[in-house]
PDB file of C-alpha atoms in Angstrom:
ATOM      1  CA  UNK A   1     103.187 -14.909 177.321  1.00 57.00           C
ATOM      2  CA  UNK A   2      99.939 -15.678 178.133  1.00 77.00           C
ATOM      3  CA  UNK A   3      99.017 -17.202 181.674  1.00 91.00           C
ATOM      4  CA  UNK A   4      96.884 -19.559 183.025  1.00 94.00           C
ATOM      5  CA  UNK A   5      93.549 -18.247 184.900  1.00 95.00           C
ATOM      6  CA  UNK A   6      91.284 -19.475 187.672  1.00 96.00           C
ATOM      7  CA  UNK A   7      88.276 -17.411 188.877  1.00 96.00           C
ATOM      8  CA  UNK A   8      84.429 -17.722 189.567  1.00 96.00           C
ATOM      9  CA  UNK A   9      81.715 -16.336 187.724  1.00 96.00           C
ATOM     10  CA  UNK A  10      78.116 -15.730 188.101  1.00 96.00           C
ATOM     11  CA  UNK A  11      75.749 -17.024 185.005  1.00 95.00           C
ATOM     12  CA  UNK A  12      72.482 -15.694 184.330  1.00 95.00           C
ATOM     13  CA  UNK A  13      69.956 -17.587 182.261  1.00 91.00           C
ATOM     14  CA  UNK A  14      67.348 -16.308 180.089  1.00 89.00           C
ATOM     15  CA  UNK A  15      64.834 -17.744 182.896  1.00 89.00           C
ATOM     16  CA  UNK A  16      66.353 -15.556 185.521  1.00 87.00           C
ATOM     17  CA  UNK A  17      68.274 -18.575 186.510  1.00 93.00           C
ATOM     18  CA  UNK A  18      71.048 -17.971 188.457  1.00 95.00           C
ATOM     19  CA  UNK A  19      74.489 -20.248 189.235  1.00 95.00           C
ATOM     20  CA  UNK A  20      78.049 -20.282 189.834  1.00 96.00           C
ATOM     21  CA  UNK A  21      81.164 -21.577 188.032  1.00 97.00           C
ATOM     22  CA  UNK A  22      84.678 -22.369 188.366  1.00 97.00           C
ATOM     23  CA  UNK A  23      86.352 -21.730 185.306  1.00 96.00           C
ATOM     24  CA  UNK A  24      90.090 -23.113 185.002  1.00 96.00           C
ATOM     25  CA  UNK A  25      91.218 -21.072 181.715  1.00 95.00           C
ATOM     26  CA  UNK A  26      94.921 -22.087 180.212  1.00 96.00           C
ATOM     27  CA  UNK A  27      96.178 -20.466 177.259  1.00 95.00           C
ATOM     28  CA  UNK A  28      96.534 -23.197 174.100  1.00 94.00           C
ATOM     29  CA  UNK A  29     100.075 -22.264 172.246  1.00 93.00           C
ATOM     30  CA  UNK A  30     101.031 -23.364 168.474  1.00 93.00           C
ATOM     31  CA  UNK A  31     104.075 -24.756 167.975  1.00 93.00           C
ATOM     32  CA  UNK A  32     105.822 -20.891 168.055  1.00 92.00           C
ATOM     33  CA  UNK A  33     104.541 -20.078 171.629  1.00 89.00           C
ATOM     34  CA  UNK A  34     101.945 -17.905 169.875  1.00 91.00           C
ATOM     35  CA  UNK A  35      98.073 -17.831 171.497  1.00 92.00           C
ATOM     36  CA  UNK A  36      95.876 -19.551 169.263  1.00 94.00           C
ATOM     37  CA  UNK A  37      92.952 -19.837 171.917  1.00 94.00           C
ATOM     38  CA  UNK A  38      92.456 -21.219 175.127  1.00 94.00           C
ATOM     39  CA  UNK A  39      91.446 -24.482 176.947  1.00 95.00           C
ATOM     40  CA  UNK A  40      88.572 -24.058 179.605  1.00 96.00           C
ATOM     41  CA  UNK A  41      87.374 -26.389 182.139  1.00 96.00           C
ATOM     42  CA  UNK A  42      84.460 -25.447 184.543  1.00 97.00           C
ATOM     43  CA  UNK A  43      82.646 -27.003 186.895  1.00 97.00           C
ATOM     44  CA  UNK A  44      79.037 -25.642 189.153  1.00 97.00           C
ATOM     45  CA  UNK A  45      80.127 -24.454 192.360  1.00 97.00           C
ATOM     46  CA  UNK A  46      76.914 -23.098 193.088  1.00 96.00           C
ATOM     47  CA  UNK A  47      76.483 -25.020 196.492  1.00 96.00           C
ATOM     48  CA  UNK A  48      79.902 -24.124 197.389  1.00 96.00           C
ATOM     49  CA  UNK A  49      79.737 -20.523 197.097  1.00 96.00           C
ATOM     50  CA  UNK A  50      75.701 -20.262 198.819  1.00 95.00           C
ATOM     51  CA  UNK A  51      77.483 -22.231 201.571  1.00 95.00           C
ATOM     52  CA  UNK A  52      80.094 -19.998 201.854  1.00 95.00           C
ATOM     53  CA  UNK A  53      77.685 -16.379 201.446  1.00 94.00           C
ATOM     54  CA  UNK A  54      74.986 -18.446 204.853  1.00 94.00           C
ATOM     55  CA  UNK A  55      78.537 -18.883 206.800  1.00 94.00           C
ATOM     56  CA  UNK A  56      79.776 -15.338 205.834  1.00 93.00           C
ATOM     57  CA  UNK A  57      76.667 -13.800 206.936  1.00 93.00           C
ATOM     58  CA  UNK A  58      76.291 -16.403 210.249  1.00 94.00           C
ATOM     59  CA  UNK A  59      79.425 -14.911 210.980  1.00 93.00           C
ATOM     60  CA  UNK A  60      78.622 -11.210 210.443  1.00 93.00           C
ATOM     61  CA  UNK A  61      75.803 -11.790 212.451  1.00 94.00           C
ATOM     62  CA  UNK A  62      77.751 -13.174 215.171  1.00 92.00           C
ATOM     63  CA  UNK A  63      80.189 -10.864 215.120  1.00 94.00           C
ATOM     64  CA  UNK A  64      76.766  -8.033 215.440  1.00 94.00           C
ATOM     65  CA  UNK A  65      75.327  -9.953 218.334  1.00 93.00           C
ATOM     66  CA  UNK A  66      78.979  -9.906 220.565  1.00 89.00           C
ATOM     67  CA  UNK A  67      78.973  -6.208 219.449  1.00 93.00           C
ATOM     68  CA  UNK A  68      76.113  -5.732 220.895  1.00 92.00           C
ATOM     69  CA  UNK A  69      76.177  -7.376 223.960  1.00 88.00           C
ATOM     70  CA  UNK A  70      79.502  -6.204 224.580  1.00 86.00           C
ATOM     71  CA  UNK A  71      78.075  -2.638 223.985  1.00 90.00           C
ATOM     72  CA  UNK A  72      74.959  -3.372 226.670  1.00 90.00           C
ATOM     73  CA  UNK A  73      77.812  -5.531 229.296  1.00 87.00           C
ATOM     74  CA  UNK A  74      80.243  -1.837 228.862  1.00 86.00           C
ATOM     75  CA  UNK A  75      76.866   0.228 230.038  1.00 88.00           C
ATOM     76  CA  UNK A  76      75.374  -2.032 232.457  1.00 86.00           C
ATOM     77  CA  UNK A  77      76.520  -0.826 236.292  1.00 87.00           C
ATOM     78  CA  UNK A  78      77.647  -4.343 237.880  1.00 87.00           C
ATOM     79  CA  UNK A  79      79.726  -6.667 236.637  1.00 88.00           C
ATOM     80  CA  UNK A  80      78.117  -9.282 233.920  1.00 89.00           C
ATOM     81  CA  UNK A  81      80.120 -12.879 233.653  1.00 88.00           C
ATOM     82  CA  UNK A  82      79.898 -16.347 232.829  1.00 88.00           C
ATOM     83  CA  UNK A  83      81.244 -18.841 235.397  1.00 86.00           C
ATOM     84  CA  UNK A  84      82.224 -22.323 235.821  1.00 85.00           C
ATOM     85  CA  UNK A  85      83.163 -24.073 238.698  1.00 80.00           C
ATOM     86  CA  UNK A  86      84.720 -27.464 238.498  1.00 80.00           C
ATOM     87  CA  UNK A  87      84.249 -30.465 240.301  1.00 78.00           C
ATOM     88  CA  UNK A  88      86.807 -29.250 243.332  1.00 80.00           C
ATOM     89  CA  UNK A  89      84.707 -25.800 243.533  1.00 74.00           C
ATOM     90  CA  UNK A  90      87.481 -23.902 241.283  1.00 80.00           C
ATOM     91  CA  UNK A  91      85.937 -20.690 239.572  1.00 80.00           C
ATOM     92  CA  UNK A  92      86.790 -19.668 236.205  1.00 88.00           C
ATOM     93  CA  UNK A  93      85.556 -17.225 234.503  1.00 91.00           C
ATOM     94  CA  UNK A  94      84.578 -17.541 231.104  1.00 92.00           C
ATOM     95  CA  UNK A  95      83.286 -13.506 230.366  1.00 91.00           C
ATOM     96  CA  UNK A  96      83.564 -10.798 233.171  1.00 91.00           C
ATOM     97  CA  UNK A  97      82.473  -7.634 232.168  1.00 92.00           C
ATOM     98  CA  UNK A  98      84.134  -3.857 231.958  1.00 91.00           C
ATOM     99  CA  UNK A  99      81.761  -2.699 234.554  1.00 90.00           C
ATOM    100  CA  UNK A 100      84.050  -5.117 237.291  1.00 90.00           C
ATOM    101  CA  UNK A 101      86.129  -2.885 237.511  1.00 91.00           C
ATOM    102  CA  UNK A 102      83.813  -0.281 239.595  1.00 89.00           C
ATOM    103  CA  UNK A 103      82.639  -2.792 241.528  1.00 88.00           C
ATOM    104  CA  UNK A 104      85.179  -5.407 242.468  1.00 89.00           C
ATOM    105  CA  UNK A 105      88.220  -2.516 241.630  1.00 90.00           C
ATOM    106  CA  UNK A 106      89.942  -5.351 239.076  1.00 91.00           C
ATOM    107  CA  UNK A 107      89.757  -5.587 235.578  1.00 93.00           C
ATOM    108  CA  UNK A 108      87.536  -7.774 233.635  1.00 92.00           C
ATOM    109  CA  UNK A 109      90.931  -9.483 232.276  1.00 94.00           C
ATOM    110  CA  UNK A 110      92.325  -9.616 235.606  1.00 93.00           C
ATOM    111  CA  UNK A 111      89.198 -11.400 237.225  1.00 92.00           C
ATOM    112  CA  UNK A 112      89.263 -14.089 234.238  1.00 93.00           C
ATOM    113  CA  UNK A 113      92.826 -14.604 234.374  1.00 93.00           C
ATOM    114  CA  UNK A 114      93.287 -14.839 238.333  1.00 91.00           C
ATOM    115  CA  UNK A 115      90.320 -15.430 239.265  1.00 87.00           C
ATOM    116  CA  UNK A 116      91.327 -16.203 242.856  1.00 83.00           C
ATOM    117  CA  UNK A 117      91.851 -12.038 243.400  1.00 84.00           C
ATOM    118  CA  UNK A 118      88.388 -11.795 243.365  1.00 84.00           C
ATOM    119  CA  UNK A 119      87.688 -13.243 246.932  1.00 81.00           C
ATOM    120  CA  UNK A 120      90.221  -9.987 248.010  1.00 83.00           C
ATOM    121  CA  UNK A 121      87.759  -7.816 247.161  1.00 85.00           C
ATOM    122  CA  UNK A 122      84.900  -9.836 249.476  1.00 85.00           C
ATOM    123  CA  UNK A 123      84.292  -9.163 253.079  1.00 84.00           C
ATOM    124  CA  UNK A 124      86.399 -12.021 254.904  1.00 82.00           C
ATOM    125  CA  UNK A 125      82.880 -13.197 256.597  1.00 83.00           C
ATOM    126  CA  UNK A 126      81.147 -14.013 252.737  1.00 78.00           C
ATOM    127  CA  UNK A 127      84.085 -15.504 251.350  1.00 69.00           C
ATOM    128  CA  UNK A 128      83.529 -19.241 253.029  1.00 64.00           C
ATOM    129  CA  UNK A 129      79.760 -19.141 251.902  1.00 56.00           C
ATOM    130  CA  UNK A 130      80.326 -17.391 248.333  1.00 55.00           C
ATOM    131  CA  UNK A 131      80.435 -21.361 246.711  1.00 51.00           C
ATOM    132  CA  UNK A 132      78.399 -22.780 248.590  1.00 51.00           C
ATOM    133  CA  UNK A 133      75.703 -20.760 247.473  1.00 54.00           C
ATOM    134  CA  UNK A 134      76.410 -22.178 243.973  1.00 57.00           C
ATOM    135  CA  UNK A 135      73.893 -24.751 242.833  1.00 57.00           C
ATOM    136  CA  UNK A 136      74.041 -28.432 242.630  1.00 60.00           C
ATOM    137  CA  UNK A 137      74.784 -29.365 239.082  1.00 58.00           C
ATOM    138  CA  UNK A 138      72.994 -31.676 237.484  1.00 60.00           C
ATOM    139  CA  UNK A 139      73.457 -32.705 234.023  1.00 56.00           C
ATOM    140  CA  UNK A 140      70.395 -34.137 233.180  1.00 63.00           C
ATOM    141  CA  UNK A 141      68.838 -31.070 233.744  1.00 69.00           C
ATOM    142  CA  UNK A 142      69.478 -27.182 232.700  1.00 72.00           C
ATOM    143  CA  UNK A 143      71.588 -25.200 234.562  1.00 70.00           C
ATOM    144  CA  UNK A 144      69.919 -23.196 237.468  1.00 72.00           C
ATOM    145  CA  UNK A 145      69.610 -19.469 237.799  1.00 75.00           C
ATOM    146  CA  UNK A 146      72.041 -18.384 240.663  1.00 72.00           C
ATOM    147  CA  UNK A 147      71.827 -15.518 243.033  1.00 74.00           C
ATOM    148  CA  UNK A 148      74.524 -14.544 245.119  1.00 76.00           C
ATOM    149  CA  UNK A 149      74.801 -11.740 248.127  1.00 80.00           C
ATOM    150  CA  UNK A 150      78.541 -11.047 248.997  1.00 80.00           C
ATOM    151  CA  UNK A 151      79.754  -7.440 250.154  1.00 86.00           C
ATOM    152  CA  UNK A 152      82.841  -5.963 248.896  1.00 86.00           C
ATOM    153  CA  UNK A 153      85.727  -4.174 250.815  1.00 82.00           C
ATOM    154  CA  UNK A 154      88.457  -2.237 249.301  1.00 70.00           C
TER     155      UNK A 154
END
């Protein structure tokens, strides 16, 4: 028995013209079940399938770009992260790089997980200061470069 079909197919035109279809195929039976030809509905999905190739390659190309900066944080010495500190002073950390680890002597997962270990690894004397030396936030405006001194004990 014959079944039903769905697929999409690229048409070229004689002008170099280019789209897409959807093409719903479903087998048309006599009155004996036998094939006598087929019933075909399609429909331009041209937009639909460009829309779908720009977010496939955004994606590739995002997925290249975290590569890549994940390739530059692994060989960088220091620790690269992304922070945010809420409006009671709590850190989190959004990104903490591999190279934490050799500095700080905790994991980048550990660091964005408990992020609170961190201060362990500070002299006790730079702890107090280490968020006050955060910037004021203001929303109106971008954020601020930050630079931060703190020694590290282990």
């Amino acid at each position: 028995a014959q079944r039903a079909v769905r697929f999409e197919i690229l048409v070229r035109g004689r002008n170099a013209c280019e789209w897409w279809l959807d093409t719903d195929a479903r087998p048309l039976l006599d009155a004996n079940a036998q094939l006598i030809g087929w019933v075909c509905i399609q429909a331009d999905v041209t937009s639909q399938v460009q829309l779908r190739e720009a977010m496939r390659v955004s994606d590739d190309e995002r997925r290249l770009a975290s590569e890549r900066v994940a390739m530059i944080a692994a060989n960088v010495p220091g620790m690269i992260f992304q922070m945010r500190i809420d409006g009671e002073g709590e850190a989190q950390f959004l990104y903490a790089s591999p190279g934490a680890l050799s500095v700080y002597g905790l994991s980048a997962e550990q660091i964005m997980r408990e992020p609170q270990h961190l201060s362990d690894a500070l002299n006790p004397e730079d702890v107090p200061g280490a968020p006050a030396q955060a910037p004021e936030a203001d929303l109106a405006q971008a954020p601020k470069p930050w630079h931060i001194e703190h020694r590290i004990i282990r």
